[in-house]
Amino acid sequence: MSVFGGVFRQSSARLFSTVLLLSHAGTCARTRMHAVPKLRELDRWTEKRGVFGVYDNIGILGDFKAHPKDLIRGPVWLRGFSGNELQRLIRKKRMVGGRMLTEDKHSLDKRISFLYRRFNRYGKHR
Amino acid sequence: PRDFSPQFISSVSGESALPSNLRLPPNLIGVAPQKRASPSGSDLPVLRRCEADIPAHLAPAQTWLESLGSRDSEPLGVVDLHPDVFSVPLRLDILHAVEVWQRNFKRISHAKVKSRAEVSGGGRKPWNQKGSGRARHGSIRSPLWRGGGVAHGPRGPSSYYYMLPMKVRVQGLKIALTAKLAQDYLHIVDSLEIPTPDPHYLLDLVKHRQWGDSILIVDVGDEFPQNILKATEDMKTVNIIPAIGLNVHSMLKHESLVLTLEAVKFLEKKLLWHDVRYVPLYPFKLPYSDLP
């Protein structure tokens, strides 16, 4: 009997506290309006921004002679390819390794063996 | 929404509604352009019917056919548009997915930092393991040291390439066209002939007809009339592209879209084929006996 009475008294106190919180209007965070930084002035209509995305549907609208991945400008081993670091480095070694500079090739080989060991020998995912 | 005008409720009656520290975005559409009469109840003839068969339970969407010949010319007629391209249900999630895909699939980030193996130096143990009283270290280029390599930094040029299914991209185009038509931002034109190569003529026409701030003009084929090419050459917000270059991002960026009749025919043919095609056994770029 007394246990139940205590429980009810506790729950009613909590009820009152939530009611008080809900009725409190406004926020405690004070925003310093004079220190808000200005937005960067950007020209949204430069040549690049105005025609961005044109020819992205060249496959479906152009008889499938070209693929959107042919539009990507970048390193040869990354056009139309995505993968984790080890996959990217292996692909780079296969495609471009023959003409890399010696120190870069050495760092690439070291990184590949390090990542191979890390992914396949230690940790939960192997 | 096009009929938006800022309405602010002030607690003190009788004062002006706008607060003093209000900052309005420059592209806010304050003045709603006058709505044009709907073409369904007009006397002008239907100048173009859809080539493809329309399902029996759907009716073609209709718009005015206009002309760029002179500033004050009236609409020439009414044009029928296929409902499966210009009246599809508006799936904003597909539109968002296609827009995000367009932004990201071309992205190659060149951010790269040197790891402890790549920073020069750092092969020798700086001091003995025991006896010097300092903390134990193996190289001066470990990530703990100032000037040392970064442990988990961005590694090498990486790409964000992925492809959405073909039908999703096609549906995105259809939804974008439907949205432009539904919001009165689509204009069909018989051809792109204009009398002068003067950019002011185009600007004047656009302003007079209340087409919007930015226009995307689409036509089929490699050849465009010289006048319109010269007029749009130096204009930033009026851009002309071939129909093969149509995409969701450009349609969303430019406020209104101007299509020629050939462009409408081309788009309908290309976009409707995906509703009736078979699953590809091999990529479409390889020859099929029944595809042209």
CSV table of C-alpha atoms in Angstrom, one decimal:
chain,number,residue,atom,x,y,z
A,1,MET,CA,0.0,0.0,0.0
A,2,SER,CA,2.7,2.5,1.0
A,3,VAL,CA,4.9,1.3,-1.9
A,4,PHE,CA,2.2,2.1,-4.4
A,5,GLY,CA,1.6,5.5,-2.7
A,6,GLY,CA,5.3,6.3,-3.0
A,7,VAL,CA,5.3,5.3,-6.7
A,8,PHE,CA,2.3,7.5,-7.5
A,9,ARG,CA,3.8,10.5,-5.7
A,10,GLN,CA,7.1,10.1,-7.7
A,11,SER,CA,5.3,9.8,-11.0
A,12,SER,CA,3.1,12.9,-10.3
A,13,ALA,CA,6.2,14.9,-9.4
A,14,ARG,CA,7.7,13.8,-12.7
A,15,LEU,CA,4.6,14.8,-14.5
A,16,PHE,CA,4.7,18.3,-13.0
A,17,SER,CA,8.3,18.7,-14.0
A,18,THR,CA,7.7,17.8,-17.6
A,19,VAL,CA,4.7,20.2,-17.8
A,20,LEU,CA,6.9,23.0,-16.5
A,21,LEU,CA,9.6,22.2,-19.1
A,22,LEU,CA,7.1,22.2,-21.9
A,23,SER,CA,5.6,25.5,-21.0
A,24,HIS,CA,9.1,27.2,-20.9
A,25,ALA,CA,9.3,29.2,-24.2
A,26,GLY,CA,12.5,30.4,-25.8
A,27,THR,CA,16.0,28.9,-25.7
A,28,CYS,CA,19.0,29.3,-23.4
A,29,ALA,CA,21.6,29.4,-26.2
A,30,ARG,CA,22.7,33.0,-26.8
A,31,THR,CA,23.8,33.7,-30.4
A,32,ARG,CA,26.3,36.5,-30.8
A,33,MET,CA,24.8,38.2,-33.9
A,34,HIS,CA,27.7,40.6,-34.4
A,35,ALA,CA,30.2,37.7,-34.6
A,36,VAL,CA,28.4,35.6,-37.2
A,37,PRO,CA,30.7,35.3,-40.3
A,38,LYS,CA,29.5,36.5,-43.7
A,39,LEU,CA,28.6,34.0,-46.4
A,40,ARG,CA,31.2,33.5,-49.1
A,41,GLU,CA,30.2,35.5,-52.2
A,42,LEU,CA,30.0,32.9,-55.0
A,43,ASP,CA,29.1,33.4,-58.6
A,44,ARG,CA,26.6,30.6,-59.2
A,45,TRP,CA,26.6,31.2,-63.0
A,46,THR,CA,30.2,30.7,-64.0
A,47,GLU,CA,30.9,28.7,-67.2
A,48,LYS,CA,31.6,25.6,-65.2
A,49,ARG,CA,28.6,25.9,-62.9
A,50,GLY,CA,26.2,26.9,-65.6
A,51,VAL,CA,26.8,23.8,-67.8
A,52,PHE,CA,27.6,21.3,-65.1
A,53,GLY,CA,26.1,17.9,-65.7
A,54,VAL,CA,25.5,18.3,-69.4
A,55,TYR,CA,26.0,15.0,-71.3
A,56,ASP,CA,25.6,12.9,-68.1
A,57,ASN,CA,22.8,11.0,-69.8
A,58,ILE,CA,24.8,10.5,-73.0
A,59,GLY,CA,24.2,6.8,-72.8
A,60,ILE,CA,20.4,6.7,-72.5
A,61,LEU,CA,19.8,9.7,-74.9
A,62,GLY,CA,22.6,9.0,-77.3
A,63,ASP,CA,22.1,5.4,-78.5
A,64,PHE,CA,24.6,3.9,-76.0
A,65,LYS,CA,27.6,4.8,-78.1
A,66,ALA,CA,29.3,6.5,-75.1
A,67,HIS,CA,29.0,5.9,-71.3
A,68,PRO,CA,28.9,8.6,-68.7
A,69,LYS,CA,32.1,7.1,-67.2
A,70,ASP,CA,33.9,8.3,-70.4
A,71,LEU,CA,33.2,11.8,-69.3
A,72,ILE,CA,35.2,11.6,-66.1
A,73,ARG,CA,38.5,13.5,-66.2
A,74,GLY,CA,41.1,12.2,-63.9
A,75,PRO,CA,43.9,9.6,-63.4
A,76,VAL,CA,43.7,6.7,-65.8
A,77,TRP,CA,43.3,4.1,-63.1
A,78,LEU,CA,40.4,5.9,-61.5
A,79,ARG,CA,38.1,6.6,-64.5
A,80,GLY,CA,34.9,4.6,-63.9
A,81,PHE,CA,36.3,2.7,-61.0
A,82,SER,CA,35.8,2.8,-57.3
A,83,GLY,CA,37.3,0.7,-54.6
A,84,ASN,CA,39.1,0.8,-51.2
A,85,GLU,CA,42.7,2.0,-50.9
A,86,LEU,CA,44.3,-1.5,-51.5
A,87,GLN,CA,42.1,-2.0,-54.6
A,88,ARG,CA,43.0,1.4,-56.0
A,89,LEU,CA,46.7,0.9,-55.4
A,90,ILE,CA,46.8,-2.5,-57.0
A,91,ARG,CA,45.0,-1.1,-60.0
A,92,LYS,CA,47.4,1.8,-60.2
A,93,LYS,CA,50.4,-0.6,-60.1
A,94,ARG,CA,48.9,-2.7,-62.9
A,95,MET,CA,48.1,0.2,-65.1
A,96,VAL,CA,50.7,2.8,-64.5
A,97,GLY,CA,53.4,1.0,-62.4
A,98,GLY,CA,55.7,0.5,-65.4
A,99,ARG,CA,56.2,4.3,-65.9
A,100,MET,CA,56.3,5.5,-62.3
A,101,LEU,CA,59.4,7.1,-60.7
A,102,THR,CA,61.5,4.8,-58.5
A,103,GLU,CA,60.7,6.4,-55.2
A,104,ASP,CA,57.0,6.6,-55.9
A,105,LYS,CA,57.0,3.0,-57.0
A,106,HIS,CA,58.9,2.0,-53.8
A,107,SER,CA,56.3,3.8,-51.6
A,108,LEU,CA,53.5,2.2,-53.6
A,109,ASP,CA,54.9,-1.3,-53.1
A,110,LYS,CA,55.5,-0.7,-49.4
A,111,ARG,CA,51.9,0.6,-49.0
A,112,ILE,CA,50.4,-2.3,-50.9
A,113,SER,CA,52.2,-4.9,-48.7
A,114,PHE,CA,51.3,-3.0,-45.5
A,115,LEU,CA,47.6,-2.8,-46.5
A,116,TYR,CA,47.6,-6.4,-47.6
A,117,ARG,CA,48.9,-7.5,-44.3
A,118,ARG,CA,46.6,-5.3,-42.4
A,119,PHE,CA,43.4,-6.4,-44.2
A,120,ASN,CA,44.2,-10.1,-44.4
A,121,ARG,CA,46.0,-10.9,-41.2
A,122,TYR,CA,45.0,-8.7,-38.3
A,123,GLY,CA,41.7,-7.6,-36.8
A,124,LYS,CA,38.1,-8.8,-37.1
A,125,HIS,CA,37.8,-8.6,-40.9
A,126,ARG,CA,40.2,-10.9,-42.6
B,1,PRO,CA,6.0,27.5,-54.4
B,2,ARG,CA,5.4,30.2,-56.9
B,3,ASP,CA,2.8,32.2,-55.0
B,4,PHE,CA,5.0,32.7,-52.0
B,5,SER,CA,5.1,36.2,-50.5
B,6,PRO,CA,6.7,36.7,-47.1
B,7,GLN,CA,4.0,37.0,-44.5
B,8,PHE,CA,5.1,37.6,-41.0
B,9,ILE,CA,2.8,37.8,-38.0
B,10,SER,CA,3.9,40.6,-35.7
B,11,SER,CA,2.7,40.6,-32.1
B,12,VAL,CA,2.3,44.4,-32.1
B,13,SER,CA,-0.6,45.3,-34.3
B,14,GLY,CA,-0.2,48.3,-36.6
B,15,GLU,CA,3.6,47.9,-37.3
B,16,SER,CA,5.1,46.9,-40.6
B,17,ALA,CA,5.3,43.1,-40.8
B,18,LEU,CA,9.0,42.6,-41.8
B,19,PRO,CA,11.5,42.6,-38.9
B,20,SER,CA,14.6,44.8,-39.4
B,21,ASN,CA,17.3,42.1,-39.2
B,22,LEU,CA,15.6,40.0,-41.9
B,23,ARG,CA,17.9,38.8,-44.7
B,24,LEU,CA,16.0,37.6,-47.8
B,25,PRO,CA,17.8,35.2,-50.3
B,26,PRO,CA,18.4,36.9,-53.7
B,27,ASN,CA,16.5,34.2,-55.6
B,28,LEU,CA,13.3,34.5,-53.6
B,29,ILE,CA,10.3,34.5,-55.9
B,30,GLY,CA,8.4,37.5,-54.5
B,31,VAL,CA,6.2,38.4,-57.4
B,32,ALA,CA,4.2,35.6,-58.8
B,33,PRO,CA,4.0,35.7,-62.7
B,34,GLN,CA,0.6,35.9,-64.1
B,35,LYS,CA,-0.8,32.4,-64.8
B,36,ARG,CA,-1.4,31.7,-68.5
B,37,ALA,CA,-4.8,30.4,-69.6
B,38,SER,CA,-4.9,26.6,-69.8
B,39,PRO,CA,-4.7,25.4,-73.4
B,40,SER,CA,-7.5,22.8,-73.0
B,41,GLY,CA,-10.3,25.3,-73.5
B,42,SER,CA,-8.9,27.3,-76.4
B,43,ASP,CA,-9.8,27.4,-80.1
B,44,LEU,CA,-6.3,27.0,-81.5
B,45,PRO,CA,-5.6,23.8,-83.4
B,46,VAL,CA,-3.6,20.9,-82.0
B,47,LEU,CA,-0.5,21.1,-84.1
B,48,ARG,CA,1.3,18.0,-82.8
B,49,ARG,CA,-0.1,14.7,-81.7
B,50,CYS,CA,2.0,12.0,-79.9
B,51,GLU,CA,3.6,9.5,-82.2
B,52,ALA,CA,3.7,6.7,-79.6
B,53,ASP,CA,0.4,5.1,-78.5
B,54,ILE,CA,-1.1,6.5,-75.4
B,55,PRO,CA,-2.6,4.1,-72.9
B,56,ALA,CA,-6.4,4.2,-72.9
B,57,HIS,CA,-6.8,5.4,-69.3
B,58,LEU,CA,-4.5,8.4,-69.8
B,59,ALA,CA,-5.0,11.6,-71.6
B,60,PRO,CA,-2.2,13.6,-73.2
B,61,ALA,CA,-0.9,16.7,-71.4
B,62,GLN,CA,-1.3,19.9,-73.4
B,63,THR,CA,0.8,23.1,-73.7
B,64,TRP,CA,1.0,26.1,-76.0
B,65,LEU,CA,3.3,26.1,-79.0
B,66,GLU,CA,5.1,29.4,-79.1
B,67,SER,CA,7.5,31.2,-81.4
B,68,LEU,CA,10.7,33.1,-80.8
B,69,GLY,CA,10.2,35.2,-84.0
B,70,SER,CA,9.0,38.3,-82.4
B,71,ARG,CA,8.6,39.5,-78.9
B,72,ASP,CA,4.8,39.9,-78.9
B,73,SER,CA,3.8,36.9,-81.0
B,74,GLU,CA,0.8,34.9,-79.8
B,75,PRO,CA,0.9,31.2,-79.2
B,76,LEU,CA,0.6,29.4,-82.6
B,77,GLY,CA,-1.3,26.4,-81.3
B,78,VAL,CA,-1.6,23.6,-78.9
B,79,VAL,CA,0.8,20.6,-78.5
B,80,ASP,CA,0.0,17.1,-77.2
B,81,LEU,CA,2.6,15.6,-74.8
B,82,HIS,CA,2.8,11.9,-73.9
B,83,PRO,CA,1.5,11.4,-70.4
B,84,ASP,CA,4.1,8.7,-69.6
B,85,VAL,CA,6.8,11.2,-70.0
B,86,PHE,CA,5.2,14.5,-69.0
B,87,SER,CA,2.7,13.4,-66.4
B,88,VAL,CA,4.4,10.8,-64.3
B,89,PRO,CA,4.0,10.7,-60.5
B,90,LEU,CA,6.4,13.1,-59.0
B,91,ARG,CA,8.9,11.0,-57.0
B,92,LEU,CA,11.1,13.6,-55.3
B,93,ASP,CA,13.3,10.9,-53.9
B,94,ILE,CA,14.3,9.7,-57.3
B,95,LEU,CA,14.9,13.2,-58.4
B,96,HIS,CA,17.2,13.7,-55.4
B,97,ALA,CA,19.0,10.4,-56.0
B,98,VAL,CA,19.7,11.3,-59.6
B,99,GLU,CA,20.9,14.8,-58.7
B,100,VAL,CA,23.2,13.4,-56.1
B,101,TRP,CA,24.5,10.8,-58.5
B,102,GLN,CA,25.3,13.5,-61.1
B,103,ARG,CA,27.2,15.5,-58.5
B,104,ASN,CA,29.2,12.6,-57.2
B,105,PHE,CA,29.9,10.0,-59.8
B,106,LYS,CA,32.4,12.3,-61.6
B,107,ARG,CA,34.1,13.3,-58.4
B,108,ILE,CA,37.7,12.5,-57.9
B,109,SER,CA,39.3,13.8,-54.8
B,110,HIS,CA,43.0,14.3,-55.0
B,111,ALA,CA,43.5,14.8,-51.2
B,112,LYS,CA,46.6,12.9,-50.1
B,113,VAL,CA,48.8,13.1,-47.0
B,114,LYS,CA,52.1,11.3,-46.4
B,115,SER,CA,52.0,8.4,-44.0
B,116,ARG,CA,54.9,7.8,-41.6
B,117,ALA,CA,56.6,5.6,-44.2
B,118,GLU,CA,56.5,8.3,-46.8
B,119,VAL,CA,57.8,11.3,-44.9
B,120,SER,CA,61.5,11.7,-45.4
B,121,GLY,CA,63.7,10.6,-42.7
B,122,GLY,CA,62.7,8.7,-39.6
B,123,GLY,CA,64.6,5.5,-40.1
B,124,ARG,CA,66.8,5.6,-37.1
B,125,LYS,CA,65.7,5.2,-33.5
B,126,PRO,CA,66.2,8.8,-32.0
B,127,TRP,CA,67.5,7.6,-28.6
B,128,ASN,CA,68.1,4.4,-26.7
B,129,GLN,CA,65.0,2.5,-25.5
B,130,LYS,CA,66.1,2.7,-21.9
B,131,GLY,CA,68.3,5.1,-19.9
B,132,SER,CA,67.7,8.5,-21.4
B,133,GLY,CA,64.7,9.3,-19.2
B,134,ARG,CA,62.6,10.4,-22.2
B,135,ALA,CA,59.6,8.6,-23.6
B,136,ARG,CA,60.4,5.6,-25.9
B,137,HIS,CA,60.2,6.3,-29.6
B,138,GLY,CA,61.2,4.4,-32.7
B,139,SER,CA,61.3,7.1,-35.3
B,140,ILE,CA,61.0,10.9,-35.5
B,141,ARG,CA,58.2,10.7,-38.1
B,142,SER,CA,55.6,8.7,-36.2
B,143,PRO,CA,52.2,10.3,-36.1
B,144,LEU,CA,52.8,11.4,-32.5
B,145,TRP,CA,55.6,13.7,-33.5
B,146,ARG,CA,55.4,17.2,-34.9
B,147,GLY,CA,56.4,16.9,-38.6
B,148,GLY,CA,55.5,13.2,-38.6
B,149,GLY,CA,53.2,11.4,-40.9
B,150,VAL,CA,49.4,11.3,-40.6
B,151,ALA,CA,48.0,8.0,-39.4
B,152,HIS,CA,44.6,7.8,-41.0
B,153,GLY,CA,44.5,10.7,-43.5
B,154,PRO,CA,43.1,10.9,-47.0
B,155,ARG,CA,45.1,8.5,-49.1
B,156,GLY,CA,45.7,9.2,-52.7
B,157,PRO,CA,43.3,10.2,-55.5
B,158,SER,CA,40.1,8.4,-54.7
B,159,SER,CA,36.9,8.3,-56.8
B,160,TYR,CA,33.3,8.4,-55.8
B,161,TYR,CA,32.1,6.6,-58.9
B,162,TYR,CA,28.9,4.6,-58.9
B,163,MET,CA,26.0,4.1,-61.4
B,164,LEU,CA,22.3,4.2,-60.7
B,165,PRO,CA,20.2,1.7,-62.6
B,166,MET,CA,19.4,2.9,-66.1
B,167,LYS,CA,15.6,3.0,-65.5
B,168,VAL,CA,16.1,5.1,-62.4
B,169,ARG,CA,18.0,7.7,-64.4
B,170,VAL,CA,15.4,7.6,-67.1
B,171,GLN,CA,12.6,8.0,-64.5
B,172,GLY,CA,14.5,11.0,-63.1
B,173,LEU,CA,14.4,12.7,-66.5
B,174,LYS,CA,10.7,12.0,-66.9
B,175,ILE,CA,10.0,13.4,-63.4
B,176,ALA,CA,12.0,16.5,-64.0
B,177,LEU,CA,10.1,17.1,-67.3
B,178,THR,CA,6.8,16.5,-65.5
B,179,ALA,CA,7.7,19.0,-62.8
B,180,LYS,CA,8.7,21.7,-65.2
B,181,LEU,CA,5.4,21.2,-67.1
B,182,ALA,CA,3.4,21.2,-63.9
B,183,GLN,CA,4.9,24.4,-62.6
B,184,ASP,CA,4.5,26.3,-65.9
B,185,TYR,CA,8.2,26.4,-66.5
B,186,LEU,CA,8.1,24.4,-69.7
B,187,HIS,CA,7.8,26.2,-73.1
B,188,ILE,CA,7.6,24.5,-76.5
B,189,VAL,CA,8.8,26.4,-79.5
B,190,ASP,CA,8.5,25.5,-83.2
B,191,SER,CA,12.1,26.4,-84.0
B,192,LEU,CA,15.0,28.5,-82.7
B,193,GLU,CA,15.1,31.1,-85.4
B,194,ILE,CA,15.4,34.7,-84.1
B,195,PRO,CA,15.6,37.8,-86.2
B,196,THR,CA,18.8,39.3,-84.7
B,197,PRO,CA,21.9,38.0,-83.0
B,198,ASP,CA,21.5,40.6,-80.4
B,199,PRO,CA,21.4,39.2,-76.8
B,200,HIS,CA,19.2,42.1,-75.7
B,201,TYR,CA,16.4,40.8,-78.0
B,202,LEU,CA,16.3,37.5,-76.1
B,203,LEU,CA,16.5,39.1,-72.7
B,204,ASP,CA,13.6,41.4,-73.6
B,205,LEU,CA,11.5,38.5,-74.9
B,206,VAL,CA,12.2,36.5,-71.8
B,207,LYS,CA,11.3,39.4,-69.5
B,208,HIS,CA,8.2,40.3,-71.5
B,209,ARG,CA,6.8,36.7,-71.5
B,210,GLN,CA,7.9,36.3,-67.8
B,211,TRP,CA,9.7,33.1,-68.5
B,212,GLY,CA,12.0,33.4,-65.5
B,213,ASP,CA,15.6,34.3,-64.6
B,214,SER,CA,17.5,31.4,-66.3
B,215,ILE,CA,16.5,29.5,-69.4
B,216,LEU,CA,17.7,26.2,-70.8
B,217,ILE,CA,17.2,25.9,-74.5
B,218,VAL,CA,17.2,22.4,-76.0
B,219,ASP,CA,17.3,21.4,-79.6
B,220,VAL,CA,18.1,18.2,-81.5
B,221,GLY,CA,21.1,17.8,-83.8
B,222,ASP,CA,24.5,19.4,-84.2
B,223,GLU,CA,23.5,22.5,-86.2
B,224,PHE,CA,21.9,25.5,-84.5
B,225,PRO,CA,20.9,28.7,-86.1
B,226,GLN,CA,23.8,31.2,-86.0
B,227,ASN,CA,21.7,34.0,-84.5
B,228,ILE,CA,20.7,32.2,-81.4
B,229,LEU,CA,24.3,30.8,-80.9
B,230,LYS,CA,25.7,34.3,-81.1
B,231,ALA,CA,23.0,35.7,-78.8
B,232,THR,CA,23.5,33.1,-76.1
B,233,GLU,CA,27.3,33.1,-76.4
B,234,ASP,CA,28.1,35.7,-73.7
B,235,MET,CA,24.9,35.2,-71.6
B,236,LYS,CA,25.5,33.3,-68.4
B,237,THR,CA,21.9,32.4,-67.4
B,238,VAL,CA,20.6,31.5,-70.9
B,239,ASN,CA,22.2,28.3,-72.1
B,240,ILE,CA,21.6,26.2,-75.2
B,241,ILE,CA,22.4,22.5,-75.3
B,242,PRO,CA,21.7,19.7,-77.7
B,243,ALA,CA,19.0,17.2,-76.7
B,244,ILE,CA,21.6,14.5,-75.9
B,245,GLY,CA,22.9,16.8,-73.1
B,246,LEU,CA,19.7,17.0,-71.2
B,247,ASN,CA,20.0,16.1,-67.5
B,248,VAL,CA,18.3,16.6,-64.2
B,249,HIS,CA,20.9,19.0,-62.7
B,250,SER,CA,20.7,21.5,-65.5
B,251,MET,CA,16.9,21.3,-65.5
B,252,LEU,CA,16.8,22.1,-61.8
B,253,LYS,CA,19.4,24.8,-62.0
B,254,HIS,CA,17.8,26.7,-64.8
B,255,GLU,CA,14.4,28.1,-63.9
B,256,SER,CA,12.7,27.5,-67.2
B,257,LEU,CA,13.1,25.0,-70.0
B,258,VAL,CA,12.5,25.7,-73.7
B,259,LEU,CA,12.1,22.7,-76.0
B,260,THR,CA,11.7,22.6,-79.8
B,261,LEU,CA,9.2,20.2,-81.3
B,262,GLU,CA,11.9,17.9,-82.6
B,263,ALA,CA,13.4,17.8,-79.1
B,264,VAL,CA,10.1,16.8,-77.7
B,265,LYS,CA,9.8,14.0,-80.3
B,266,PHE,CA,13.4,12.8,-79.7
B,267,LEU,CA,12.9,12.8,-75.9
B,268,GLU,CA,9.6,11.0,-76.0
B,269,LYS,CA,11.1,8.3,-78.3
B,270,LYS,CA,14.2,7.8,-76.2
B,271,LEU,CA,12.4,7.8,-72.8
B,272,LEU,CA,9.4,5.7,-73.7
B,273,TRP,CA,11.6,2.9,-75.2
B,274,HIS,CA,12.7,2.0,-71.6
B,275,ASP,CA,9.2,1.1,-70.6
B,276,VAL,CA,8.9,-1.6,-73.3
B,277,ARG,CA,12.4,-2.9,-73.7
B,278,TYR,CA,13.7,-6.3,-72.7
B,279,VAL,CA,16.3,-6.9,-70.0
B,280,PRO,CA,19.8,-6.5,-71.7
B,281,LEU,CA,21.6,-9.8,-72.1
B,282,TYR,CA,24.8,-7.9,-72.8
B,283,PRO,CA,25.5,-4.1,-72.7
B,284,PHE,CA,23.5,-2.1,-75.1
B,285,LYS,CA,26.6,-0.6,-76.7
B,286,LEU,CA,27.3,-4.0,-78.4
B,287,PRO,CA,25.1,-4.6,-81.5
B,288,TYR,CA,21.6,-6.0,-81.2
B,289,SER,CA,19.9,-7.3,-84.2
B,290,ASP,CA,16.6,-5.4,-83.6
B,291,LEU,CA,18.1,-2.2,-82.2
B,292,PRO,CA,19.1,0.5,-84.8
